[in-house]
XYZ file of C-alpha atoms in Angstrom:
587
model
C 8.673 -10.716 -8.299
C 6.573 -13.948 -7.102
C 7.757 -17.189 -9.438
C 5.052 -19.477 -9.834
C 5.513 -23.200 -11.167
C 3.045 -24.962 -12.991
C 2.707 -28.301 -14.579
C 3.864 -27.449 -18.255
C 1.912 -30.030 -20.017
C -1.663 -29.034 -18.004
C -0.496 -25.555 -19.284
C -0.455 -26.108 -22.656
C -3.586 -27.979 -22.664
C -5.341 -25.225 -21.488
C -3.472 -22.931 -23.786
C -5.051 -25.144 -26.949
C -1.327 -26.004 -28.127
C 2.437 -26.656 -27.247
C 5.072 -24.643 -27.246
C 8.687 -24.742 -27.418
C 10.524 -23.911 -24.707
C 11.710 -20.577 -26.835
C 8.045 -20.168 -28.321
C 6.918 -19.798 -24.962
C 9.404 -17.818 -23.461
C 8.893 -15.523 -26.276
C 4.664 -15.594 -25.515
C 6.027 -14.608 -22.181
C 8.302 -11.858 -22.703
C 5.506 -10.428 -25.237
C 2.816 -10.503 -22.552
C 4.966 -8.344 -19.766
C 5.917 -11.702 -17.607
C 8.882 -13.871 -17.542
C 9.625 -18.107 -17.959
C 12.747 -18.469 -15.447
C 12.973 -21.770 -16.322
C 11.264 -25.414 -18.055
C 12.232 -28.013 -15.817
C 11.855 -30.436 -18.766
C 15.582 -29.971 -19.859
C 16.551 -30.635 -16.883
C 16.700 -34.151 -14.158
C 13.576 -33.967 -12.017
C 13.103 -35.683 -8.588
C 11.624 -39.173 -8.678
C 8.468 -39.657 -5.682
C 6.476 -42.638 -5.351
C 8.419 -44.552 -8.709
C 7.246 -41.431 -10.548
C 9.403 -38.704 -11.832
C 8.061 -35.355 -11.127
C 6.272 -34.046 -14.471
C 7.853 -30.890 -16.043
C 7.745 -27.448 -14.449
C 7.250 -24.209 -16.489
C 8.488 -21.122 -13.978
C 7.357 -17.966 -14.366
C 7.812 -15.080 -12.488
C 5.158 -12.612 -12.616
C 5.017 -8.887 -11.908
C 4.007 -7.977 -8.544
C 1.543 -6.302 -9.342
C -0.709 -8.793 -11.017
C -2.332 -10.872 -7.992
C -4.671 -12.110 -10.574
C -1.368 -14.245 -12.184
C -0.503 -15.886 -9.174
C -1.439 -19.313 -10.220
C -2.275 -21.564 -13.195
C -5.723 -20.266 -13.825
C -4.971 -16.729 -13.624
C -2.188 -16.932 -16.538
C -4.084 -19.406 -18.539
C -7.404 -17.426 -18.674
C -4.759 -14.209 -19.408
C -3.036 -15.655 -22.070
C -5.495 -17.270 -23.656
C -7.155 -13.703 -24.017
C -4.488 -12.164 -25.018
C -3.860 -14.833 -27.778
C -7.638 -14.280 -28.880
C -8.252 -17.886 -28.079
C -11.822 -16.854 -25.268
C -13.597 -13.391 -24.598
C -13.145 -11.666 -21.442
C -15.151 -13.444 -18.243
C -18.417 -11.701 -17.503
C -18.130 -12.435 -13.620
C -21.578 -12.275 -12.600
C -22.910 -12.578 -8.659
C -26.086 -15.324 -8.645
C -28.108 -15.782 -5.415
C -28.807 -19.625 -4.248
C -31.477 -21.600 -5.477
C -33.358 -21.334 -2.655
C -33.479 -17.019 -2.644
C -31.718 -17.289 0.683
C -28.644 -15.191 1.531
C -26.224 -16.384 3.786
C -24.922 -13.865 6.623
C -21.756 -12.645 8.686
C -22.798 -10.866 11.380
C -19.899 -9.016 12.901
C -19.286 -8.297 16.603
C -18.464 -4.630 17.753
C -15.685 -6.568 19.795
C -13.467 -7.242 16.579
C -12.569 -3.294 16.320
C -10.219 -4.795 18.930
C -8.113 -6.929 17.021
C -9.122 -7.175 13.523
C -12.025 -5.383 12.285
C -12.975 -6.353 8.683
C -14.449 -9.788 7.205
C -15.858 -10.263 4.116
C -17.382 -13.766 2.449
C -18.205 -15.182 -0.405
C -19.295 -18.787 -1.761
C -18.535 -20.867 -4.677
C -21.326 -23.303 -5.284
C -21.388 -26.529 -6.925
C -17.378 -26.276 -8.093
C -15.622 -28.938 -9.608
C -12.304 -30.123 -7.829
C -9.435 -32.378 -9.401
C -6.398 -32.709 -7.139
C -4.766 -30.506 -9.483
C -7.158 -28.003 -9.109
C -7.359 -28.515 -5.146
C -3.618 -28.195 -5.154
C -4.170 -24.734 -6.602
C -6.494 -23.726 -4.669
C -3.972 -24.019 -1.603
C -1.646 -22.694 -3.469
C -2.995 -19.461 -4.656
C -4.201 -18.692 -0.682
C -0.368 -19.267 0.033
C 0.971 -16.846 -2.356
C -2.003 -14.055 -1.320
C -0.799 -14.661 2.375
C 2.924 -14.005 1.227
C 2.289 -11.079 -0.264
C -0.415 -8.771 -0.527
C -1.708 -10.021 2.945
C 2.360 -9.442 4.330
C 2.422 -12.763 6.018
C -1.607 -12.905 6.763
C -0.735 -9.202 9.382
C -3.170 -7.249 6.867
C -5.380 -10.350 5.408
C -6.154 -14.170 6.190
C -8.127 -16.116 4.458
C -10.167 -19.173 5.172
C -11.535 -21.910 3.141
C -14.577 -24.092 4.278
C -16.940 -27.192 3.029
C -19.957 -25.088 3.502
C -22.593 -28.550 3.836
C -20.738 -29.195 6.768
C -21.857 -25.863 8.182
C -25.273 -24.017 9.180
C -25.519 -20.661 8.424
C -25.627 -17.706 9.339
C -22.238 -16.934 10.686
C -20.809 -14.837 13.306
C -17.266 -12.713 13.497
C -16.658 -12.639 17.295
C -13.651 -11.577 18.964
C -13.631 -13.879 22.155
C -11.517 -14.508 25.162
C -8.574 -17.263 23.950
C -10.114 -19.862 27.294
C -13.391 -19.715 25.573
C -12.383 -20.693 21.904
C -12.471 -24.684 21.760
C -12.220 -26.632 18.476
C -9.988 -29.220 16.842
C -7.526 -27.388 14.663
C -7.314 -28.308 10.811
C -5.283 -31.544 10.135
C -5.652 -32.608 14.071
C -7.820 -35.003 15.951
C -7.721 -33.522 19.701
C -9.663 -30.441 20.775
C -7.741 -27.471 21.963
C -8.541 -24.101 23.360
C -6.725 -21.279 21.629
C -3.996 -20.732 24.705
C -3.323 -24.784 24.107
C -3.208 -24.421 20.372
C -0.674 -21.399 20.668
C 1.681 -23.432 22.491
C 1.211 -26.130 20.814
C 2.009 -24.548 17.478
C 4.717 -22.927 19.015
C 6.300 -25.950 19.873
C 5.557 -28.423 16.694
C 5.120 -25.964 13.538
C 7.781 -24.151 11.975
C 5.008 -22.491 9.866
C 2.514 -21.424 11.319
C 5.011 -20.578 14.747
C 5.696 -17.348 12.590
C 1.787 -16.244 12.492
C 1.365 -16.535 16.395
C 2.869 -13.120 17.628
C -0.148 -11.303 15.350
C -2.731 -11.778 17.977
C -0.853 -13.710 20.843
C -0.625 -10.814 23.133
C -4.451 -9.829 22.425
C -6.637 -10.228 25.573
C -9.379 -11.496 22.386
C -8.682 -13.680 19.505
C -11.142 -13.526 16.302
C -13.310 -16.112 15.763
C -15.882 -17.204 13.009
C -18.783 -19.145 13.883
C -21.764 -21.290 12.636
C -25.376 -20.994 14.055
C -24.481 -23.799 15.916
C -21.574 -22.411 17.674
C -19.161 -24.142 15.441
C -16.026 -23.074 14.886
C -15.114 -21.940 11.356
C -11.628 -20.923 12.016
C -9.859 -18.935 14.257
C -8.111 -16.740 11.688
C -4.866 -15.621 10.784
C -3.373 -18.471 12.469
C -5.688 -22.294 11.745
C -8.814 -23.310 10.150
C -11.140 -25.670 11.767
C -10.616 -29.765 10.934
C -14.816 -29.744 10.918
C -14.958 -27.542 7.723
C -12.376 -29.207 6.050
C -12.170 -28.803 1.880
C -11.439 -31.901 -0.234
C -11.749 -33.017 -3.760
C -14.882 -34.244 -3.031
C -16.251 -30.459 -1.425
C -19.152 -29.263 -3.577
C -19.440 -25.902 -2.235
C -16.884 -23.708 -0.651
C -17.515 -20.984 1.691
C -14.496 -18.215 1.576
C -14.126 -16.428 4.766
C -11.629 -13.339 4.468
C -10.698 -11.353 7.374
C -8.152 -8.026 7.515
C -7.134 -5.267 8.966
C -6.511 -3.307 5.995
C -10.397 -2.752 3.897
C -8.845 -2.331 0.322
C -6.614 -5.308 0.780
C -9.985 -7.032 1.829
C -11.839 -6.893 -1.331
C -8.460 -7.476 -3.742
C -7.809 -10.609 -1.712
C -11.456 -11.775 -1.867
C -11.522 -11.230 -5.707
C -8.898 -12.795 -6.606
C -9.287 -15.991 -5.021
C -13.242 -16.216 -6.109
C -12.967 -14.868 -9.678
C -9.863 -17.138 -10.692
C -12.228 -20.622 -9.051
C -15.495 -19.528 -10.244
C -14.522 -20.668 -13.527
C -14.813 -24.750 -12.314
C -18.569 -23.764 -10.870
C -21.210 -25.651 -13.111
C -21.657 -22.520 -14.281
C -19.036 -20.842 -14.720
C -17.726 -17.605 -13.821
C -20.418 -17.377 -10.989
C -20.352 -16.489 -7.123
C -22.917 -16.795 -4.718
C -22.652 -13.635 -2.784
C -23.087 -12.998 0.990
C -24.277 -10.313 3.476
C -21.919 -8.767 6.010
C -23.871 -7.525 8.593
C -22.182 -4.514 10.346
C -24.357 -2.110 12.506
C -21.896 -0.601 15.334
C -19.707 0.685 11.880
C -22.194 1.046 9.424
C -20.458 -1.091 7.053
C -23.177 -3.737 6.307
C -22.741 -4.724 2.620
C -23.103 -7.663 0.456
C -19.951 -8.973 -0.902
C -18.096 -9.482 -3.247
C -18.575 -6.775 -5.620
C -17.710 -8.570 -8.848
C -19.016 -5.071 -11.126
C -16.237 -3.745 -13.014
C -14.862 0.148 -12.383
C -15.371 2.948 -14.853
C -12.862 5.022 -16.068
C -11.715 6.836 -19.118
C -8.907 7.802 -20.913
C -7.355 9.751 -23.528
C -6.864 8.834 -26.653
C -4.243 11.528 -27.984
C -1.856 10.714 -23.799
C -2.114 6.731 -25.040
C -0.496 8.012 -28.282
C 1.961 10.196 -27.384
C 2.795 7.873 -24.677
C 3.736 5.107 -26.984
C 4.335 7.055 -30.399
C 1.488 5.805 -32.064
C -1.267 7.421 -33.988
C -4.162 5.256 -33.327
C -7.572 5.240 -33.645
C -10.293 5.157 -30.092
C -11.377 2.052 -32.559
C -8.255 0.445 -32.592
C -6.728 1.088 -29.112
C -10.218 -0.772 -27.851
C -9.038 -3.657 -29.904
C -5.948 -3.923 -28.121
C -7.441 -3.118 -24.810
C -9.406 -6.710 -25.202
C -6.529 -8.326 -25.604
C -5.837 -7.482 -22.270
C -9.206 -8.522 -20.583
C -10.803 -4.896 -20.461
C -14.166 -3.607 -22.157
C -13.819 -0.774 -24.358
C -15.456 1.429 -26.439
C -15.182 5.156 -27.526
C -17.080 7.402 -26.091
C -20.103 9.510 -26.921
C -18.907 12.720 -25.494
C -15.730 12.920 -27.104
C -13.955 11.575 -30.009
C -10.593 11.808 -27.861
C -12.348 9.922 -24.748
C -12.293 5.582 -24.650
C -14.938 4.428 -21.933
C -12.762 1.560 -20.678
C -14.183 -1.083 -17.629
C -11.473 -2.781 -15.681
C -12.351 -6.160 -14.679
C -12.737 -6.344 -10.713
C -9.362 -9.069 -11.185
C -7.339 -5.926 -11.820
C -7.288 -3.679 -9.052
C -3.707 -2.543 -9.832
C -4.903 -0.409 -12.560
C -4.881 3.022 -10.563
C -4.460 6.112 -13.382
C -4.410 6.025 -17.354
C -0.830 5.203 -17.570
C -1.627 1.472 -16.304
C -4.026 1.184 -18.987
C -1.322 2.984 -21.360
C 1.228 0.275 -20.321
C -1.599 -2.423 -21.341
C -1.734 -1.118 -24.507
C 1.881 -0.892 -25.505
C 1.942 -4.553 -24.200
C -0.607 -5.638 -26.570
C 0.394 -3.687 -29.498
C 4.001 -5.120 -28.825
C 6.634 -3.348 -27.427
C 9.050 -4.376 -29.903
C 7.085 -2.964 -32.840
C 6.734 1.059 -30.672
C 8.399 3.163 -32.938
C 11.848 4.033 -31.400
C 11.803 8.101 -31.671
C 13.685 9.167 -28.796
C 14.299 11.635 -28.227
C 12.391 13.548 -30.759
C 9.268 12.464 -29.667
C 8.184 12.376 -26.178
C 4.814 12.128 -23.842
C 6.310 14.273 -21.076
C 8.533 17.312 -20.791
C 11.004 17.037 -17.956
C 10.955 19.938 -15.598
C 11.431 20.249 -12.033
C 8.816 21.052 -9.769
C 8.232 24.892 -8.599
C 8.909 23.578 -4.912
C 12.128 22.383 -5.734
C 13.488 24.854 -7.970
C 13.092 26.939 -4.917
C 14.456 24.892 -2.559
C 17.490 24.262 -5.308
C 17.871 28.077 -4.918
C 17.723 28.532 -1.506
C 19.957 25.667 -0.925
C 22.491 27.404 -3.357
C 22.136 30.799 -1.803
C 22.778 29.416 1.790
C 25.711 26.847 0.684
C 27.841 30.213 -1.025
C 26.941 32.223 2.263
C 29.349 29.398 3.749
C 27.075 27.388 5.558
C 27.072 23.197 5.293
C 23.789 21.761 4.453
C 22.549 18.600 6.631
C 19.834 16.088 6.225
C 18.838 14.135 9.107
C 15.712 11.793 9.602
C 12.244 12.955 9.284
C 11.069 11.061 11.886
C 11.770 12.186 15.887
C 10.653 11.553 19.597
C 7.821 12.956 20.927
C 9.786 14.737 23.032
C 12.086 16.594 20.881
C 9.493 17.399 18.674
C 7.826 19.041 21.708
C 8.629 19.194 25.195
C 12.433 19.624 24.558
C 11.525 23.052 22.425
C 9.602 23.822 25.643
C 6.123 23.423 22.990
C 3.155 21.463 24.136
C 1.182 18.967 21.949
C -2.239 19.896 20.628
C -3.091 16.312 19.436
C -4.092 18.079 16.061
C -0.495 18.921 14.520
C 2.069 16.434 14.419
C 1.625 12.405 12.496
C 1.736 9.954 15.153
C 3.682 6.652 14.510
C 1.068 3.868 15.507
C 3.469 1.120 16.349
C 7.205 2.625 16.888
C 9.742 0.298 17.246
C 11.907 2.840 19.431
C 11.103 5.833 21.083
C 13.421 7.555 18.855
C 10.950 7.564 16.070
C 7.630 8.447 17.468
C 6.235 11.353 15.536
C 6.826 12.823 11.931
C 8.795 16.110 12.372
C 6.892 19.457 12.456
C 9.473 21.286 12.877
C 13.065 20.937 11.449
C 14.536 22.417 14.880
C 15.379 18.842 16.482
C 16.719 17.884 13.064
C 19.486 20.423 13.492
C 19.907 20.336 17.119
C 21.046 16.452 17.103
C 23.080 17.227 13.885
C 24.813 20.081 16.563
C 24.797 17.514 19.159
C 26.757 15.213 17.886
C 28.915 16.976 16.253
C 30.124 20.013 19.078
C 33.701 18.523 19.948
C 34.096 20.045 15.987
C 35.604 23.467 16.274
C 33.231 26.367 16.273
C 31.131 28.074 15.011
C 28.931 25.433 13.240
C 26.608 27.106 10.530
C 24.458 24.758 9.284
C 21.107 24.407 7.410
C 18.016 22.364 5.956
C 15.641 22.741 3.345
C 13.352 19.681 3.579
C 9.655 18.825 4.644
C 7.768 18.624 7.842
C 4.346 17.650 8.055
C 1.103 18.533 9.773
C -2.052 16.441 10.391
C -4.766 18.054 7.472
C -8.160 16.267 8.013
C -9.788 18.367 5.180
C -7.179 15.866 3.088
C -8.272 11.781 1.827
C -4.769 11.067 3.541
C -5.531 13.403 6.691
C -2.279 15.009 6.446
C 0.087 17.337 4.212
C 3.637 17.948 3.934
C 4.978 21.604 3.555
C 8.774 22.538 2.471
C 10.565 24.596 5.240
C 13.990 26.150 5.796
C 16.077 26.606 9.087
C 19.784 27.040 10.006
C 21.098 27.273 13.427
C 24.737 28.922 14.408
C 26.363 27.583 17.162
C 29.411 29.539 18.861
C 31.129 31.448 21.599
C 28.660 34.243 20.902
C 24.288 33.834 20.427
C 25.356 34.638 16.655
C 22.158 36.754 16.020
C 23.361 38.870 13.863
C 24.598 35.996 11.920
C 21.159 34.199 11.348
C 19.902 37.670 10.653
C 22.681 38.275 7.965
C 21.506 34.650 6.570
C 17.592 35.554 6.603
C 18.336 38.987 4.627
C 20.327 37.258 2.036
C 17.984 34.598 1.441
C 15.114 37.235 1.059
C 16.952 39.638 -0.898
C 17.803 36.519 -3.437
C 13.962 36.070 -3.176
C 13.644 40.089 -4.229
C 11.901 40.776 -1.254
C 12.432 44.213 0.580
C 12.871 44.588 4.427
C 11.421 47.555 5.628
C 11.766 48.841 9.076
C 9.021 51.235 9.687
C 5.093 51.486 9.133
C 5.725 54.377 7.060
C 8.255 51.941 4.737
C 4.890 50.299 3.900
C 3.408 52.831 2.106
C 6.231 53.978 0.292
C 6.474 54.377 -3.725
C 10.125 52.066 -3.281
C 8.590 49.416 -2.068
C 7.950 46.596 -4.648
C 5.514 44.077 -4.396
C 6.892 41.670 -1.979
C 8.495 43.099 1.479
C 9.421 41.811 4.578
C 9.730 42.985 8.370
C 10.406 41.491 11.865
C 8.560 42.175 14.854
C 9.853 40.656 18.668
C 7.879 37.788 19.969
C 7.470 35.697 22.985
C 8.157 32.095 22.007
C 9.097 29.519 24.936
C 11.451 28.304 22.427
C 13.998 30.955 22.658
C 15.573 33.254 25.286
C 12.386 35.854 26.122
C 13.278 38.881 24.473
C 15.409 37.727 22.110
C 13.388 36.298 19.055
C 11.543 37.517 16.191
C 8.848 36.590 13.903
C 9.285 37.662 10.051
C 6.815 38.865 8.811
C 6.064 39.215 5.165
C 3.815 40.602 2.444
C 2.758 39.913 -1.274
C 0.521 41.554 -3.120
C -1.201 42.935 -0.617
C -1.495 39.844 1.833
C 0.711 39.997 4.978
C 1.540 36.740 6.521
C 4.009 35.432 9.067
C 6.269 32.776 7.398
C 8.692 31.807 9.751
C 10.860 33.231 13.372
C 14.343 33.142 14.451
C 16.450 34.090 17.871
C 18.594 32.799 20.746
C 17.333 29.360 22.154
C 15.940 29.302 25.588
C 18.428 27.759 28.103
C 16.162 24.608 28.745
C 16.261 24.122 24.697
C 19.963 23.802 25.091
C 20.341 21.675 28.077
C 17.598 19.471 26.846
C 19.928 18.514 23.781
C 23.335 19.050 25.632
C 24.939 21.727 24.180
C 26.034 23.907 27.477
């Protein structure tokens, strides 16, 4: 979990009182976050004459990017203590009715394709506040962003720049600007070596685009450069104490993490606007994508959940009424709904984009009706019955069955070469089955395995100078690319031994397959006129030879098999094809 520090005394102002070190750390705990330690017990560095005021540190869950800095946990806690209402974060066009603009160049799909913007007019900097300001950016780039590869974010004096602005994704000779915090002008191969050479920092953020025949860029109408993001900011738009307005310039490769990141950082500074809690908003302008938008989108999500899950969750017997109480307390809007009495309209503040399902709004409520006053009923009481899932009580089963038959269960990676996934089992690639890797590290780990064949062939492999026959066996997933699926992809739970001997050891695999079926109460049958037979029950199974450049022509078999009426071929077996065997070295 990230540990933030924060000055303990600007803290407690904010919080309306002070607190002992256990009164806090109590607040804390009771909240869901944790004080690691108050520097005020302890000797603190001396700079400039001064001694460094106290430090409160608290780590905070991972999952609340809206805590990662003083405002965040103030503006929580004070909520949660009933001290201020929840912010009404509202988006308010300039004075003038004009909307600033990103227009974004097709040439970005190259190297980083999403930006999104956003301005904070007319805010109110201390150094204190400034300092936070940096700070919060630096704890988004650590991470959510992963080390600015997903998001980077730039901060700008806006009245030193003329929109509208430009995302461009330019040759490295033709960027020229001087980078923040420097007084000579550079071109971006310069400033790479440069950087390279003199900063431990931001040395680490180079390899993201160094090898990119295009760098991103951001752009005034005069051809100024904003920032040349993930790695510098320009020293042009430089922010200060003194900076009135701020333009926010986010840029990612991931959407989702786009928005979060842009959020956070406006909704937790919009409070030290003149008026607060407000964001000027601005236009992305995307026509090669169709993803022209204005951002940020500050309106809170709808959702609903159940009244009777929150209380059998917790052991509580509340009422809609008083779970929306509690539900304040943690920043969301609430009210029971009109269709049901067991419904609560809730509206999660855009600051919150962890809360996924129910259960995170569950969790907030046990928080803020105190977890040390839940009713301690295990196990009489409970919100969930434990069960296994139907999938892997099979696959418990068929594990079982195949262990007593005396064969040694294996579980190698999921993940395989291209090559053994395909052209080693003599199969070609469609482009439309198997999940490709983007980025593999090694050729070794390429594609996701549709098959469990290579699996058991390495596991063979490696292990041959063992005395034979090897009998082994999986019972794991493989997946398939599914683009009827949000993810574009399913996994499905298959089975497959392989015998390896002196002899093919057909009649072994066979044995296997009709012992695993018969545990499954499945009949073979070995003749049309089986099918129609009174004896038959309702499942049956049959094989029937096939040609599959897999195995040795001739000698393999698809099973076929059928339930209630539906026939369907679930799975084939026989003697691998010579190639198969020298491909994976076991001649």
């Amino acid at each position: 979990m990230p540990t933030i520090a924060v000055d303990k005394a600007a803290l407690f102002k904010a919080l309306g009182r002070d607190y002992t070190t256990d009164e806090f750390d109590e607040l804390c705990f009771e909240f869901g976050i944790e004080l690691d330690e108050d520097t005020s017990t302890s000797d603190r560095p001396v700079v400039n004459g001064k001694q460094e005021p106290a430090q409160l540190k608290i780590e905070i869950p991972a999952n609340r990017y809206d805590m990662l800095c003083i405002e965040g946990i103030s503006l929580m806690l004070n909520i949660f203590n009933g001290k201020t209402p929840s912010p009404n974060y509202r988006l308010v066009p300039n004075a003038d009715g004009k909307l600033h603009t990103i227009t974004i160049a097709q040439e970005t799909m190259q190297i980083r394709p999403y930006v999104s913007g956003a301005i904070l007019r007319n805010i109110k900097f201390t150094q204190a506040r400034y300092e936070s300001f940096i700070a919060l950016q630096d704890k988004l780039h650590q991470n959510l962003a992963r080390q600015r590869t997903l998001v980077a974010i730039g901060t700008h004096d806006l009245d030193t720049l003329k929109g509208p602005f430009t995302y461009e994704a330019l040759p490295p000779e033709e960027i020229e600007f001087i980078p923040l915090n420097q007084t000579k002008k550079m071109n971006a191969v310069e400033m790479m070596k440069f950087y390279e050479k003199n900063d431990k920092h931001l040395s680490r953020y180079l390899p993201i685009i160094r090898d990119s025949p295009v760098y991103p860029v951001i752009l005034d109408s005069n051809r100024t450069v904003c920032s040349m993001p993930p790695i510098i900011n320009s020293e042009h738009s430089k922010i200060s104490t003194d900076t009135r307005n701020v333009f926010v310039d986010v840029t990612a490769t991931d959407r989702t993490k786009l928005e979060i990141v842009l959020n956070i950082i406006v909704t937790m500074f919009s409070q030290y606007t003149d008026e607060p809690f407000t964001v000027e908003p601005v236009g992305i302008i995307s026509k090669h994508n169709g993803e022209s938008r204005q951002v940020p989108n500050l309106t809170p999500r709808e959702t609903e959940v159940d009244v009777n899950y929150i209380n059998d969750c917790c052991g509580l017997s509340l009422s809609a009424e008083e779970i929306c109480k509690l539900l304040k307390r943690m920043a969301y809007s609430a009210s029971p709904s009109k269709a049901s009495k067991n419904l609560i309209d809730v509206s999660i503040p855009p600051t919150r984009a962890d809360v996924l399902h129910q259960c995170d709004i569950m969790e907030d409520v046990a928080i803020a009706y105190g977890f040390n006053d839940l009713p301690r009923s295990f196990p009489s009481k409970s919100g969930t019955v434990a069960q296994p899932l139907m999938i892997n009580k099979l696959s418990d089963i068929v594990r079982q069955e195949a262990a007593m038959a005396g064969w040694s269960e294996v579980m190698p990676l999921i993940l395989c070469s291209h090559d053994e996934n395909f052209a080693w089992l003599n199969r070609k690639d469609d482009g439309e089955t198997a999940v490709k890797l983007a980025n593999p590290k090694t050729a070794e780990y390429q594609v996701v395995r549709t098959s469990l064949l290579p699996g058991l062939l390495k596991t063979v492999r490696e292990n041959k100078h063992h005395s034979v026959p090897i009998k082994i066996f999986e019972v794991s997933d493989v997946a398939f690319k599914d683009l009827s699926l949000e993810r574009k992809s399913r996994n499905e739970r298959h089975f497959a031994a392989a015998w390896y001997g002196k002899t093919s050891g057909f009649e072994v695999v066979h044995g296997l397959m009709d012992r695993i079926m018969l545990m499954l109460k499945s009949v073979f049958i070995t003749s049309e006129e089986g099918l129609e037979s009174d004896g038959v029950g309702s499942s049956s199974y049959w094989i029937e030879e096939v040609d599959d450049p897999t195995f040795f022509e001739g000698h393999s078999a698809t099973i076929h098999m059928k339930i209630g009426g539906k026939e369907k071929v679930i799975g084939i077996f026989g003697i691998l094809h010579p190639t198969v065997l020298d491909n994976y070295e076991l001649r």
